[in-house]
């Protein structure tokens, strides 16, 4: 079962109950359906001394279909930095599937996804992801599961919805890692440039699209600990990765149209949603931070600051 290298990377901060839910799911007999593949699960714990080590040690002997690795940060890095350094330092080959700690994989579909990635060896793969009380938000990929060879179509699929769990990419080489470290840290979508580089810097440019629902967000998805303003970063992040890929390969790849609302619009939307008690709203601490940042957001609305590349 060691023929194909595959890593499931779960970054987490102070959510032991969600990690336990993942580990219990990985015990399912459905995972016995993996063909010639024993993935490594990496739990990258961003809470120093948080107590997840004991839980992971408990499950290391229980997960028959996986190897389980626990990483404990010595100081808190933040989600994107945590993800980046796990990839840079601890993953050397094969495919990487970054999975949200608050997401739920459907084992049968996840097994099918992994098996077909190993079978078809695409440069990048995407799967159907939904969240919300009625699964009203998500990727909404249409048609049959298939291989995509059109780069313009493929890039839009990689960018669709921006949810961590929806994308799988090949382990980056040192040049790709350096590009991400120099240009993308702090954008919140650090997985996307890895996916774009994996896709566009390949000779084949082959994408595997799985349209069956493979993962969902849990019931806590609507309580945001980060600012809605960061949604501005997604398309900008993708297009910068496209530009850098073009520079590396000498091929002028198509950029995506940017119809994303402005930072100011997202800021207003987030505040109003929280005040009105909408399903998607801020935690109390996040709401206070959004109120306090008002002068900076209003200033940037009229006088954009060039050196503030990524909204935080």
Coordinates of C-alpha atoms in Angstrom, one line a residue:
X1 CA 0.0 0.0 0.0
X2 CA 3.0 2.3 -0.2
X3 CA 3.2 2.7 -4.0
X4 CA 1.6 6.2 -4.2
X5 CA 2.5 9.0 -1.9
X6 CA -0.5 11.0 -0.7
X7 CA -0.7 13.4 2.3
X8 CA -3.8 14.7 4.0
X9 CA -2.8 17.9 5.8
X10 CA -5.1 19.2 8.5
X11 CA -4.1 22.6 10.1
X12 CA -5.8 23.4 13.4
X13 CA -6.0 25.8 16.3
X14 CA -7.7 25.0 19.6
X15 CA -10.3 22.6 18.1
X16 CA -9.5 19.2 19.6
X17 CA -13.1 18.0 19.2
X18 CA -13.0 18.6 15.5
X19 CA -9.7 16.8 15.1
X20 CA -11.1 13.8 17.1
X21 CA -14.1 13.8 14.7
X22 CA -11.6 13.6 11.8
X23 CA -9.6 10.8 13.4
X24 CA -12.8 8.8 14.2
X25 CA -13.9 9.2 10.6
X26 CA -10.5 7.9 9.4
X27 CA -11.2 4.7 11.4
X28 CA -14.1 3.9 9.0
X29 CA -13.8 0.6 7.1
X30 CA -14.5 2.5 3.9
X31 CA -10.9 3.6 3.8
X32 CA -9.9 0.0 3.2
X33 CA -10.9 0.7 -0.3
X34 CA -7.8 2.7 -1.0
X35 CA -5.8 1.0 -3.8
X36 CA -2.0 0.8 -3.4
X37 CA -2.0 3.8 -1.2
X38 CA -1.5 4.4 2.5
X39 CA -1.8 8.2 2.9
X40 CA 0.0 10.1 5.6
X41 CA -2.3 12.3 7.8
X42 CA -0.5 15.3 9.2
X43 CA -2.1 17.2 12.1
X44 CA -0.4 20.6 12.2
X45 CA -1.3 22.0 15.7
X46 CA -1.0 25.8 15.9
X47 CA -1.7 25.8 19.6
X48 CA 1.5 25.2 21.6
X49 CA 0.9 22.9 24.5
X50 CA -2.7 22.5 23.5
X51 CA -2.9 18.8 24.3
X52 CA -3.5 17.2 20.9
X53 CA -0.4 15.2 21.0
X54 CA -1.9 12.6 23.3
X55 CA -5.0 12.2 21.1
X56 CA -2.9 11.7 18.0
X57 CA -0.7 9.2 19.8
X58 CA -3.8 7.3 20.8
X59 CA -5.0 7.1 17.2
X60 CA -1.6 6.2 15.7
X61 CA -2.3 2.5 16.4
X62 CA -5.9 2.6 15.4
X63 CA -5.7 3.9 11.9
X64 CA -4.9 0.9 9.7
X65 CA -5.2 2.7 6.4
X66 CA -3.0 5.7 7.3
X67 CA 0.2 6.9 8.8
X68 CA -0.4 9.6 11.3
X69 CA 2.0 12.4 12.0
X70 CA 1.6 15.1 14.7
X71 CA 3.3 18.5 14.4
X72 CA 3.2 20.9 17.4
X73 CA 4.2 24.5 16.7
X74 CA 6.4 26.1 19.3
X75 CA 4.7 29.5 18.7
X76 CA 1.4 30.3 17.0
X77 CA 1.9 30.9 13.3
X78 CA -1.6 31.5 11.9
X79 CA -3.4 29.2 9.6
X80 CA -1.7 30.1 6.3
X81 CA 1.8 30.1 7.8
X82 CA 1.1 26.8 9.5
X83 CA 0.0 25.2 6.3
X84 CA 3.0 26.6 4.3
X85 CA 5.6 25.4 6.8
X86 CA 4.1 22.0 7.0
X87 CA 4.3 21.7 3.2
X88 CA 7.8 23.1 3.1
X89 CA 9.3 21.1 5.9
X90 CA 7.3 17.9 6.2
X91 CA 6.0 16.8 2.8
X92 CA 8.5 15.7 0.3
X93 CA 6.6 14.0 -2.5
X94 CA 3.3 12.9 -3.9
X95 CA 0.0 14.7 -3.6
X96 CA -1.2 17.1 -0.9
X97 CA -4.8 17.4 0.2
X98 CA -5.3 20.3 2.6
X99 CA -8.4 19.6 4.7
X100 CA -10.1 22.1 7.0
X101 CA -10.3 21.0 10.6
X102 CA -14.0 22.1 10.6
X103 CA -14.9 20.2 7.5
X104 CA -16.3 16.6 7.1
X105 CA -15.0 14.2 4.5
X106 CA -17.4 11.5 3.1
X107 CA -15.2 8.5 3.3
X108 CA -16.6 6.6 0.3
X109 CA -16.3 9.7 -2.0
X110 CA -12.9 10.6 -0.5
X111 CA -11.6 7.1 -1.2
X112 CA -12.8 7.4 -4.8
X113 CA -11.2 10.8 -5.1
X114 CA -7.8 9.6 -3.9
X115 CA -7.9 6.4 -6.0
X116 CA -8.8 8.3 -9.2
X117 CA -6.1 10.9 -8.5
X118 CA -3.5 8.1 -8.2
X119 CA -4.9 6.4 -11.3
X120 CA -5.2 9.4 -13.5
X121 CA -2.1 11.3 -12.1
X122 CA -3.4 14.8 -12.8
X123 CA -1.4 18.0 -12.0
X124 CA -4.2 19.2 -9.8
X125 CA -7.6 17.9 -8.7
X126 CA -10.8 19.5 -7.4
X127 CA -13.8 18.0 -5.6
X128 CA -17.4 19.2 -4.9
X129 CA -17.6 21.0 -1.5
X130 CA -20.7 22.4 0.1
X131 CA -21.6 24.2 3.4
X132 CA -24.6 25.8 5.0
X133 CA -27.8 24.5 6.6
X134 CA -29.1 23.4 3.2
X135 CA -25.7 23.1 1.5
X136 CA -26.6 26.4 -0.2
X137 CA -22.9 27.6 -0.5
X138 CA -20.1 25.8 -2.3
X139 CA -18.3 24.9 -5.5
X140 CA -21.3 23.7 -7.5
X141 CA -19.3 21.9 -10.1
X142 CA -21.6 20.7 -12.9
X143 CA -21.7 17.7 -15.2
X144 CA -19.9 14.4 -14.9
X145 CA -16.7 13.7 -13.1
X146 CA -14.0 14.1 -15.8
X147 CA -10.6 15.2 -16.9
X148 CA -10.2 18.9 -17.9
X149 CA -7.6 19.9 -20.4
X150 CA -8.6 23.5 -21.0
X151 CA -6.4 25.8 -18.9
X152 CA -8.9 28.6 -18.7
X153 CA -11.7 26.3 -17.5
X154 CA -9.3 24.6 -15.1
X155 CA -8.2 27.8 -13.5
X156 CA -11.7 28.9 -12.8
X157 CA -12.4 25.5 -11.2
X158 CA -9.3 25.9 -8.9
X159 CA -10.5 29.4 -7.9
X160 CA -14.2 28.3 -7.4
X161 CA -15.3 29.2 -3.8
X162 CA -11.8 29.2 -2.4
X163 CA -12.5 26.5 0.3
X164 CA -9.3 24.7 1.5
X165 CA -10.7 21.2 1.2
X166 CA -11.8 21.4 -2.4
X167 CA -8.3 21.2 -4.0
X168 CA -5.5 18.6 -4.2
X169 CA -2.1 19.5 -5.8
X170 CA 1.3 17.9 -6.3
X171 CA 4.0 18.5 -3.7
X172 CA 5.8 21.7 -4.8
X173 CA 9.5 21.8 -5.7
X174 CA 11.9 24.2 -4.1
X175 CA 11.3 26.9 -6.7
X176 CA 7.5 26.8 -6.1
X177 CA 8.0 26.9 -2.4
X178 CA 10.2 30.0 -2.7
X179 CA 7.7 31.7 -4.9
X180 CA 4.9 31.2 -2.3
X181 CA 7.2 32.2 0.6
X182 CA 8.2 35.4 -1.2
X183 CA 4.8 36.4 -2.6
X184 CA 1.8 34.8 -0.9
X185 CA 2.3 34.4 2.9
X186 CA -0.5 36.1 4.7
X187 CA -3.1 36.0 1.9
X188 CA -5.1 33.3 3.6
X189 CA -5.3 31.3 0.4
X190 CA -1.7 29.9 0.4
X191 CA -3.0 26.5 -0.9
X192 CA -4.2 28.2 -4.2
X193 CA -0.8 29.3 -5.6
X194 CA 0.6 25.9 -4.8
X195 CA -2.3 24.5 -6.9
X196 CA -1.8 27.0 -9.7
X197 CA 1.9 26.3 -9.9
X198 CA 1.3 22.5 -9.9
X199 CA -1.1 23.0 -12.7
X200 CA 0.5 25.6 -15.0
X201 CA 4.1 24.6 -14.6
X202 CA 3.4 21.1 -15.7
X203 CA 3.9 20.0 -19.3
X204 CA 0.5 18.3 -19.4
X205 CA -1.7 20.7 -17.5
X206 CA -4.2 18.0 -16.6
X207 CA -7.0 18.6 -14.0
X208 CA -9.2 16.0 -12.5
X209 CA -12.7 17.2 -11.6
X210 CA -14.9 15.2 -9.2
X211 CA -18.4 16.5 -9.2
X212 CA -19.9 14.2 -6.6
X213 CA -20.2 15.8 -3.2
X214 CA -17.0 14.8 -1.3
X215 CA -16.8 17.1 1.7
X216 CA -19.0 19.5 3.6
X217 CA -18.5 22.2 6.2
X218 CA -19.8 21.5 9.7
X219 CA -22.5 23.4 11.6
X220 CA -20.0 25.9 13.0
X221 CA -19.0 27.3 9.6
X222 CA -21.0 30.5 9.9
X223 CA -19.1 31.8 13.0
X224 CA -16.2 33.6 11.5
X225 CA -12.9 34.1 13.3
X226 CA -11.4 35.9 10.3
X227 CA -12.5 39.0 8.4
X228 CA -14.7 38.8 5.3
X229 CA -12.4 41.4 3.9
X230 CA -9.9 38.7 3.1
X231 CA -12.2 37.4 0.3
X232 CA -10.7 40.2 -1.8
X233 CA -7.4 38.2 -1.8
X234 CA -8.7 35.1 -3.6
X235 CA -8.7 36.2 -7.3
X236 CA -5.8 38.5 -6.8
X237 CA -3.9 35.5 -5.4
X238 CA -4.8 33.3 -8.3
X239 CA -3.9 35.9 -10.9
X240 CA -0.5 36.6 -9.3
X241 CA 0.2 32.9 -9.4
X242 CA -0.8 32.8 -13.0
X243 CA 1.5 35.7 -13.8
X244 CA 4.4 34.1 -12.0
X245 CA 3.7 30.8 -13.8
X246 CA 3.8 32.7 -17.1
X247 CA 7.1 34.2 -16.2
X248 CA 8.6 30.8 -15.3
X249 CA 7.3 28.9 -18.4
X250 CA 7.3 31.7 -21.0
X251 CA 3.6 30.9 -21.8
X252 CA 1.0 33.7 -21.5
X253 CA -1.7 32.0 -19.4
X254 CA -5.1 33.6 -19.1
X255 CA -6.0 35.5 -16.0
X256 CA -9.4 35.3 -14.3
X257 CA -11.8 38.2 -14.4
X258 CA -12.1 39.9 -11.0
X259 CA -15.7 40.7 -10.1
X260 CA -15.0 40.4 -6.3
X261 CA -16.6 43.2 -4.2
X262 CA -14.2 45.7 -2.7
X263 CA -12.6 45.5 0.7
X264 CA -14.9 48.3 2.0
X265 CA -18.0 46.4 0.7
X266 CA -16.9 43.2 2.5
X267 CA -16.2 45.2 5.6
X268 CA -19.7 46.7 5.7
X269 CA -21.3 43.4 4.9
X270 CA -19.5 41.6 7.7
X271 CA -20.5 44.2 10.3
X272 CA -24.2 44.3 9.2
X273 CA -24.4 40.5 9.1
X274 CA -23.1 40.3 12.7
X275 CA -25.3 43.1 14.0
X276 CA -28.4 41.5 12.4
X277 CA -27.5 38.0 13.7
X278 CA -27.2 36.4 10.2
X279 CA -26.1 32.8 9.8
X280 CA -22.7 33.9 8.7
X281 CA -21.4 36.4 11.3
X282 CA -18.3 37.2 13.4
X283 CA -17.3 36.0 16.7
X284 CA -17.4 38.7 19.4
X285 CA -13.6 39.2 19.3
X286 CA -13.5 39.4 15.5
X287 CA -16.4 41.9 15.5
X288 CA -14.5 44.2 17.9
X289 CA -11.4 44.0 15.7
X290 CA -13.5 44.9 12.6
X291 CA -14.9 47.9 14.3
X292 CA -11.5 49.0 15.5
X293 CA -10.0 48.8 12.0
X294 CA -12.6 51.2 10.6
X295 CA -10.2 54.1 10.0
X296 CA -7.7 52.0 8.0
X297 CA -10.5 50.5 5.8
X298 CA -12.1 53.8 5.1
X299 CA -8.7 55.4 4.3
X300 CA -7.9 52.5 1.9
X301 CA -11.3 53.0 0.2
X302 CA -10.2 56.5 -1.0
X303 CA -6.4 56.2 -0.9
X304 CA -5.3 52.6 -1.6
X305 CA -2.0 51.7 0.1
X306 CA 0.3 50.1 -2.5
X307 CA 2.5 48.2 0.0
X308 CA -0.5 46.5 1.6
X309 CA -0.7 43.7 -0.8
X310 CA -2.8 41.2 1.1
X311 CA -5.9 42.2 3.1
X312 CA -5.8 40.9 6.7

